[in-house]
Amino acid sequence: MGIDRMRKCQNCNHENPDNAAFCENCGIKFIDNLKKCPQCQTVNTSESRFCENCGYDFQSATPKDTGNEEQLQQSNRSNAVHDLAEQQVPTSAADVTSTMANGSDNAISSAQERPQVQHAIDGKEKSQSGSESESSQGKLSSAPDGASMMTGGTPDKQRVSRLPKGVRLVSGLVIILLIGVGAYFVYGHPSASSKAPSTPAVTNKERSNVATKESGTSSSGEKHKSVNFNVTEIKKDIGATVGAIGGTNSVYVSPVNSEQSVVVNNGSQRSASSIKIYIMVTAYAMAKEGVFNLNDTHTLTNDEKVGGTGVIQNMRAGTELSYREIIEYMIDDSDNTGANIMIDKLGGFQLINNKIKSMGATDTKLRRKMLDTKALDNGRDNTTSARDMGTTLKMIYNHHLVSREADDEMLAILRKNQNRTKLPNQLPSTATVYNKTGEYADYGVQNDAEIVRNSQGAFVAVVLSEDGEETDQLAAMNKLGLMLYQNILA
């Protein structure tokens, strides 16, 4: 199926549909007025004060009067030499070592923590401190002057005066040099504790623990080896597998760091449990905004329990689970009870749909809870599209959806998904898979959305199949998943 691409992305030059709100390749939101960070070259919105990548403060970027600074530095050096000449000169290496140690203690004790920059799901940036910020790194205060770095008793002026003037000057310069070396080690090598980000503790319940972050697995600046993306071959693979079975079938395939993509028969289809990805994203977006705490606990009631997939329905009433744990159950076990709990906690359909819309997922709508048969009888069902699912996964992998920390946590959850019976079924053990399936046998729905990665690179693949036969659907997805892996990453 041909696709009109009329709008070019300012970030990666990918051509997108004219009505697209986000680039389907890199996930950046379309904004007319942009500015580039002079420090890391990241493109930001014109109203942004801070760079979303490195935290650079655009408002503080005023030219400095270097002439005055040089004069001030020369004056300070002259004053420091003069002051040191009036003080007692250390007579041993031990005296100098003691002086430097005291100066280092003063510098470390004056360390201050800088503000941190975070960005919300809509691309806007805001500065805040605390556990929700993307990173936490200490910043030492300005270096103390020469006088404050020195210690000792009352200067013995009579003893100093007996030294020749040249010797006193040289001694003073040596001390300044030693102080400078000491300051370098203090300011150039901050302690590990000032760099370590804080991780909120989560009490272990009946599930294991918080999802392990995907450290170093993906990055918007990641340098993969060149993947082989032959559009003609991929279309042949799709036609020989999913394209050859009955029902309504749509496919999206794209490398994570390329503007190329293959989209076949894209349109709004029944999402089944695939919609749960968007419930998870909404929760992490609201947590980033500070209006929802993933570590808060929920007490399970019998009224909340529904059938179908999932294990929460088998837990006793009164069981306490953190919302982070409920999200893990919702994705990894496709837990229907967990999904319904999260829909209520996050504020209902309208709020979640507003978040989905802000992501640019125009074909995705949450209209009912899991196993709400009355809603289905009235014609209300949850929908999504192959393109929506694919671009959403691509933004998560490239850290363009919520934040680096949140996107990494969501990747870790997707990596632990228990259902690998569809697209990833025949992949080798060297492949790393992040996926979420959806199925509803009554309507012939079999969906799978995956990210596949190995040392060669990574790509996204989505198949939505409706009104088909399960045996044919699974066989076609198994074959297509392996073909794509062999063609793109082999």
XYZ file of C-alpha atoms in Angstrom:
490
model
C 0.000 0.000 0.000
C 1.469 3.443 -0.924
C 1.852 6.041 1.768
C 1.923 9.832 1.204
C 4.815 11.470 2.952
C 4.512 15.206 2.828
C 5.988 16.522 6.070
C 9.749 16.370 6.590
C 11.126 15.904 10.125
C 13.391 18.756 11.283
C 15.502 16.296 13.245
C 16.153 13.343 10.897
C 14.656 14.569 7.546
C 12.249 11.627 7.419
C 9.144 12.293 5.332
C 5.924 11.691 7.245
C 2.169 11.925 6.519
C 1.014 15.507 6.374
C -1.198 15.170 9.484
C 1.468 13.474 11.617
C 2.132 15.077 15.023
C 5.290 13.063 15.633
C 8.036 11.738 13.335
C 7.442 8.029 12.769
C 11.231 7.482 12.536
C 12.787 9.330 15.476
C 9.616 10.136 17.457
C 10.276 13.890 17.780
C 7.229 16.159 17.986
C 6.753 18.506 15.021
C 7.340 22.096 16.104
C 8.027 25.001 13.765
C 10.353 26.987 15.958
C 13.418 25.058 17.145
C 16.836 25.921 18.532
C 19.979 23.824 18.765
C 21.951 23.407 22.010
C 25.490 24.898 21.520
C 26.859 22.341 23.972
C 25.525 18.954 22.674
C 23.784 19.999 19.387
C 20.411 18.580 20.524
C 17.376 20.276 18.898
C 15.011 21.879 21.451
C 11.780 23.884 21.318
C 12.203 27.638 21.121
C 10.497 28.220 24.490
C 12.749 25.718 26.292
C 15.110 27.201 28.853
C 17.079 24.016 29.422
C 18.445 21.508 26.872
C 16.481 18.241 27.200
C 19.680 16.193 26.640
C 22.487 17.860 28.659
C 20.625 20.444 30.785
C 22.336 23.457 29.180
C 20.747 26.752 30.367
C 19.975 28.869 27.296
C 19.193 31.991 29.389
C 22.585 31.964 31.082
C 24.451 31.861 27.767
C 25.583 35.545 27.895
C 29.017 36.601 26.665
C 31.614 37.138 29.306
C 33.961 40.102 29.521
C 37.187 38.162 29.083
C 39.299 41.274 29.333
C 38.046 42.086 32.833
C 38.388 38.460 33.838
C 42.025 38.378 32.753
C 42.763 41.599 34.627
C 41.029 40.229 37.711
C 42.975 36.961 37.517
C 46.293 38.847 37.179
C 45.354 41.035 40.122
C 44.402 38.016 42.226
C 47.680 36.295 41.390
C 49.673 39.357 42.366
C 47.747 39.756 45.611
C 48.154 36.066 46.415
C 51.949 36.257 45.971
C 52.111 39.398 48.104
C 49.944 37.859 50.860
C 51.919 34.640 50.881
C 55.160 36.559 51.219
C 53.815 38.017 54.467
C 52.874 34.600 55.886
C 55.014 31.851 57.371
C 56.681 29.665 54.710
C 56.301 25.917 55.389
C 59.641 24.410 56.316
C 58.858 20.752 55.451
C 56.841 18.589 53.054
C 54.606 17.582 55.958
C 53.563 21.216 56.443
C 52.573 21.492 52.762
C 50.638 18.183 52.885
C 48.730 19.329 55.960
C 47.881 22.613 54.259
C 46.516 20.867 51.147
C 44.481 18.375 53.188
C 42.780 21.165 55.123
C 42.010 22.989 51.886
C 40.469 19.869 50.341
C 38.191 19.369 53.337
C 36.950 22.949 53.024
C 36.206 22.530 49.316
C 34.294 19.248 49.699
C 32.229 20.550 52.614
C 30.936 23.382 50.435
C 29.580 21.039 47.729
C 26.140 21.936 46.410
C 23.647 19.957 44.375
C 22.622 21.494 41.070
C 19.040 21.570 39.791
C 18.059 18.753 37.510
C 16.243 18.865 34.213
C 13.419 16.578 33.239
C 11.080 16.514 30.220
C 7.480 15.419 30.137
C 5.826 13.327 27.498
C 4.747 16.354 25.451
C 8.371 17.438 24.996
C 8.230 20.406 27.367
C 11.033 20.756 29.859
C 10.937 21.657 33.508
C 13.555 21.813 36.250
C 13.005 20.053 39.557
C 14.919 18.129 42.200
C 14.185 14.885 44.015
C 13.687 11.241 43.171
C 11.791 11.900 39.933
C 14.584 13.689 38.120
C 16.442 11.931 35.343
C 19.827 12.175 36.955
C 21.439 13.336 40.164
C 24.975 14.670 40.140
C 26.688 16.772 42.742
C 28.378 20.044 41.851
C 31.202 21.478 43.943
C 31.197 25.149 44.841
C 33.774 27.628 43.583
C 37.357 27.148 44.777
C 38.402 28.939 47.979
C 40.989 31.676 47.556
C 44.649 31.229 48.537
C 44.234 32.649 52.020
C 41.368 30.330 53.011
C 43.352 27.294 51.866
C 46.183 28.009 54.251
C 46.244 26.918 57.902
C 48.590 27.339 60.820
C 49.404 29.677 63.664
C 50.371 33.382 63.723
C 52.936 34.221 61.002
C 56.489 34.741 62.189
C 57.255 37.957 60.321
C 60.707 38.291 61.818
C 61.706 34.875 60.420
C 60.278 35.652 56.989
C 62.051 38.961 56.788
C 65.438 37.276 57.088
C 64.828 35.360 53.813
C 65.947 37.036 50.575
C 63.153 38.571 48.574
C 63.738 36.223 45.612
C 63.530 33.143 47.825
C 60.276 34.369 49.364
C 58.771 34.971 45.920
C 59.786 31.537 44.625
C 58.471 29.864 47.792
C 55.142 31.618 47.405
C 54.827 30.510 43.778
C 55.641 26.902 44.741
C 52.888 26.959 47.380
C 50.396 28.362 44.872
C 51.327 25.577 42.443
C 50.831 22.911 45.117
C 47.482 24.419 46.083
C 46.429 24.396 42.432
C 47.344 20.712 42.095
C 45.360 19.936 45.235
C 42.358 21.864 43.939
C 42.528 19.889 40.685
C 42.214 16.607 42.545
C 39.342 17.995 44.636
C 37.365 19.458 41.720
C 38.467 17.162 38.896
C 37.711 13.907 40.747
C 34.438 14.163 42.680
C 33.613 11.255 44.928
C 31.517 8.381 43.596
C 28.773 9.188 46.069
C 28.153 12.524 44.377
C 27.414 10.772 41.095
C 25.316 7.845 42.205
C 21.611 8.358 41.357
C 19.153 7.489 44.042
C 16.815 4.559 43.348
C 13.494 4.406 45.188
C 13.141 1.278 47.268
C 10.145 -0.932 46.575
C 8.944 -3.528 49.030
C 8.841 -7.043 47.590
C 5.328 -8.460 47.462
C 4.192 -11.701 45.887
C 6.125 -10.730 42.757
C 9.894 -10.494 42.539
C 10.913 -6.827 42.445
C 11.044 -3.675 40.376
C 11.982 -4.177 36.749
C 15.716 -3.914 36.215
C 16.615 -0.907 34.105
C 17.858 -1.501 30.598
C 21.288 -0.046 31.228
C 23.050 0.769 27.995
C 20.740 -1.234 25.751
C 19.353 1.637 23.765
C 20.074 5.279 23.160
C 18.950 8.007 20.820
C 22.617 8.438 19.931
C 23.406 4.723 19.765
C 25.821 3.673 17.041
C 24.631 0.351 15.660
C 26.352 -1.354 12.801
C 24.593 -0.792 9.508
C 21.528 -3.015 9.278
C 20.326 -4.481 6.010
C 16.882 -3.057 5.270
C 15.881 -4.206 1.799
C 12.361 -2.878 1.288
C 11.666 -5.175 -1.656
C 12.682 -8.315 0.246
C 10.702 -7.303 3.334
C 7.553 -6.749 1.271
C 8.058 -10.194 -0.281
C 8.388 -11.752 3.176
C 5.182 -10.063 4.333
C 3.302 -11.119 1.223
C 4.428 -14.737 1.575
C 3.390 -14.999 5.231
C 0.877 -12.644 6.827
C -0.302 -11.414 3.444
C -1.289 -14.928 2.416
C -3.755 -15.659 5.247
C -7.388 -14.672 5.677
C -8.783 -11.806 7.714
C -7.671 -8.199 8.110
C -3.895 -7.990 8.490
C -1.564 -5.008 8.824
C 2.218 -4.813 9.261
C 4.803 -2.217 10.280
C 8.589 -2.804 10.070
C 11.372 -0.263 10.649
C 14.960 -0.131 11.944
C 15.138 1.795 15.227
C 17.691 4.318 13.935
C 16.639 4.730 10.317
C 14.020 6.721 8.445
C 13.105 3.692 6.360
C 9.938 1.729 7.069
C 7.525 -0.686 5.440
C 3.842 -0.222 6.289
C 1.245 -2.556 4.784
C -2.534 -2.081 5.038
C -2.345 0.271 8.026
C -5.652 1.068 9.699
C -7.561 1.016 12.972
C -8.055 -2.554 14.268
C -9.063 -4.302 17.497
C -6.156 -3.979 19.908
C -7.050 -6.690 22.447
C -4.333 -6.641 25.139
C -1.928 -4.620 22.963
C -3.666 -1.514 24.395
C -1.978 -2.258 27.727
C 1.251 -0.718 26.413
C -0.507 2.661 26.357
C -1.829 2.208 29.901
C 1.761 1.582 31.027
C 3.087 4.619 29.159
C 0.391 6.840 30.702
C 1.365 5.684 34.199
C 5.047 6.473 33.641
C 4.211 9.831 32.057
C 2.061 10.833 35.045
C 4.782 9.644 37.427
C 7.270 11.835 35.570
C 4.908 14.790 35.953
C 4.706 14.164 39.701
C 0.970 13.436 39.811
C 1.272 9.666 40.252
C 3.568 7.526 42.415
C 4.451 4.117 41.020
C 5.570 2.968 44.464
C 2.224 3.629 46.168
C 0.337 0.464 47.073
C -3.115 -0.788 46.133
C -5.185 -3.169 48.258
C -6.908 -5.794 46.129
C -10.665 -6.395 46.476
C -12.785 -9.243 45.142
C -14.962 -6.825 43.166
C -11.958 -5.828 41.020
C -11.157 -9.349 39.874
C -11.943 -10.358 36.297
C -11.196 -13.521 34.344
C -9.090 -14.181 31.315
C -5.318 -13.833 31.433
C -3.389 -12.871 34.535
C -2.647 -14.057 38.073
C -3.919 -11.175 40.217
C -7.418 -12.675 40.047
C -6.069 -15.665 42.018
C -4.647 -13.554 44.856
C -6.578 -13.211 48.086
C -8.554 -10.053 48.789
C -6.497 -7.680 50.913
C -3.246 -8.367 49.053
C -1.183 -5.183 48.719
C 0.655 -4.517 45.479
C 2.591 -1.474 44.339
C 1.395 0.083 41.093
C 4.793 -0.712 39.615
C 4.147 -4.403 40.361
C 0.635 -4.214 38.914
C 2.063 -2.764 35.679
C 4.557 -5.626 35.485
C 1.729 -8.158 35.828
C -0.326 -6.235 33.255
C 2.442 -6.409 30.622
C 4.375 -9.596 31.360
C 1.337 -11.795 32.159
C -1.196 -9.656 30.242
C -3.136 -9.375 33.502
C -6.698 -8.141 32.887
C -7.423 -7.365 36.544
C -4.221 -5.336 36.729
C -5.164 -3.357 33.617
C -8.588 -2.469 35.038
C -7.041 -1.358 38.343
C -4.637 0.935 36.470
C -7.412 2.425 34.301
C -9.303 3.485 37.440
C -6.210 4.725 39.270
C -4.968 6.826 36.352
C -8.278 8.681 36.026
C -10.306 6.760 33.468
C -10.701 6.636 29.711
C -10.601 10.350 28.885
C -7.364 11.095 30.707
C -5.597 8.056 29.243
C -6.881 8.864 25.745
C -5.572 12.424 26.091
C -2.137 11.009 26.859
C -2.377 8.620 23.917
C -3.303 11.509 21.631
C -0.337 13.548 22.859
C 1.951 10.692 21.757
C 0.686 11.071 18.194
C -1.090 7.690 18.217
C -4.156 8.835 16.278
C -5.628 5.359 15.641
C -5.423 4.220 19.275
C -8.449 4.555 21.573
C -9.251 3.076 24.997
C -13.039 2.641 25.125
C -13.647 -0.234 27.542
C -12.110 -2.177 30.406
C -10.811 -5.695 29.977
C -13.566 -8.334 29.600
C -16.338 -5.724 29.496
C -18.667 -7.777 27.310
C -21.501 -5.257 27.601
C -19.324 -2.608 25.969
C -18.451 -5.055 23.202
C -22.121 -5.848 22.652
C -22.738 -2.103 22.290
C -19.992 -1.805 19.682
C -17.338 -0.223 21.916
C -13.882 -1.783 21.665
C -10.276 -0.724 22.114
C -8.393 -0.011 18.891
C -4.893 0.693 17.627
C -2.916 0.415 14.371
C 0.339 -1.165 13.266
C 1.877 2.263 12.678
C 0.810 3.564 16.120
C 2.252 0.524 17.875
C 5.460 0.621 15.834
C 6.235 4.306 16.291
C 5.428 4.081 20.019
C 7.882 1.212 20.521
C 10.458 3.078 18.458
C 10.133 6.177 20.656
C 10.482 4.081 23.812
C 13.642 2.400 22.494
C 15.203 5.729 21.467
C 14.234 7.438 24.777
C 11.947 9.919 23.011
C 8.646 9.104 24.737
C 8.708 9.906 28.476
C 12.314 10.140 29.707
C 15.475 8.094 29.528
C 14.845 6.565 32.958
C 11.150 5.845 32.374
C 11.680 4.474 28.863
C 14.433 2.167 30.140
C 12.132 0.828 32.864
C 9.389 0.164 30.334
C 11.875 -1.651 28.090
C 12.892 -3.834 31.029
C 9.244 -4.775 31.612
C 8.663 -5.562 27.925
C 11.788 -7.709 27.921
C 10.261 -9.970 30.599
C 7.023 -10.599 28.684
C 6.016 -14.258 28.982
C 4.320 -14.675 25.578
C 6.862 -15.307 22.822
C 4.653 -17.599 20.708
C 4.254 -15.254 17.735
C 6.859 -13.055 15.994
C 9.819 -13.997 18.265
C 8.979 -17.724 18.435
C 11.767 -18.977 16.143
C 14.470 -16.404 16.913
C 17.917 -17.535 18.131
C 18.987 -17.129 21.751
C 21.354 -14.313 20.740
C 18.359 -12.073 20.012
C 16.999 -9.786 22.727
C 13.235 -9.275 22.464
C 10.916 -6.614 23.940
C 7.299 -7.342 23.017
C 3.612 -7.214 23.910
C 0.953 -9.440 22.404
C -2.809 -9.153 22.148
C -5.384 -11.820 21.438
C -9.154 -12.235 21.531
C -10.259 -15.577 20.101
C -13.943 -14.587 19.865
C -13.031 -11.961 17.259
C -10.139 -13.824 15.622
C -7.590 -11.324 16.976
C -3.878 -12.180 17.141
C -1.482 -9.239 17.564
C 2.209 -8.871 18.354
C 4.432 -5.787 18.615
C 8.155 -6.335 19.144
C 11.583 -4.753 19.259
C 14.366 -7.192 18.320
C 18.028 -6.448 19.026
C 21.391 -8.139 18.596
C 24.983 -6.944 18.173
C 24.211 -5.865 14.613
C 21.395 -3.459 15.481
C 17.682 -3.393 16.256
C 14.354 -3.113 14.481
C 10.632 -2.831 15.284
C 7.993 -5.160 13.838
C 4.222 -5.124 14.409
C 1.546 -7.465 13.072
C -2.171 -6.944 13.757
C -4.449 -9.749 12.545
C -8.243 -9.747 12.906
C -11.036 -12.109 11.793
C -8.546 -14.890 11.080
C -7.809 -18.479 12.052
C -5.432 -18.759 15.020
C -3.410 -21.632 13.552
C -2.780 -19.738 10.313
C -2.062 -16.490 12.134
C 0.550 -17.960 14.492
C 2.288 -19.919 11.732
C 2.508 -16.807 9.535
C 3.866 -14.670 12.392
C 6.455 -17.314 13.320
C 7.763 -17.401 9.741
C 7.709 -13.633 9.265
C 9.514 -12.975 12.557
C 12.394 -15.251 11.556
C 12.550 -13.911 7.988
C 12.763 -10.312 9.195
C 15.503 -11.198 11.665
C 17.545 -12.993 9.009
C 17.107 -10.227 6.424
C 17.708 -7.236 8.718
C 20.097 -8.374 11.465
C 21.889 -11.437 10.076
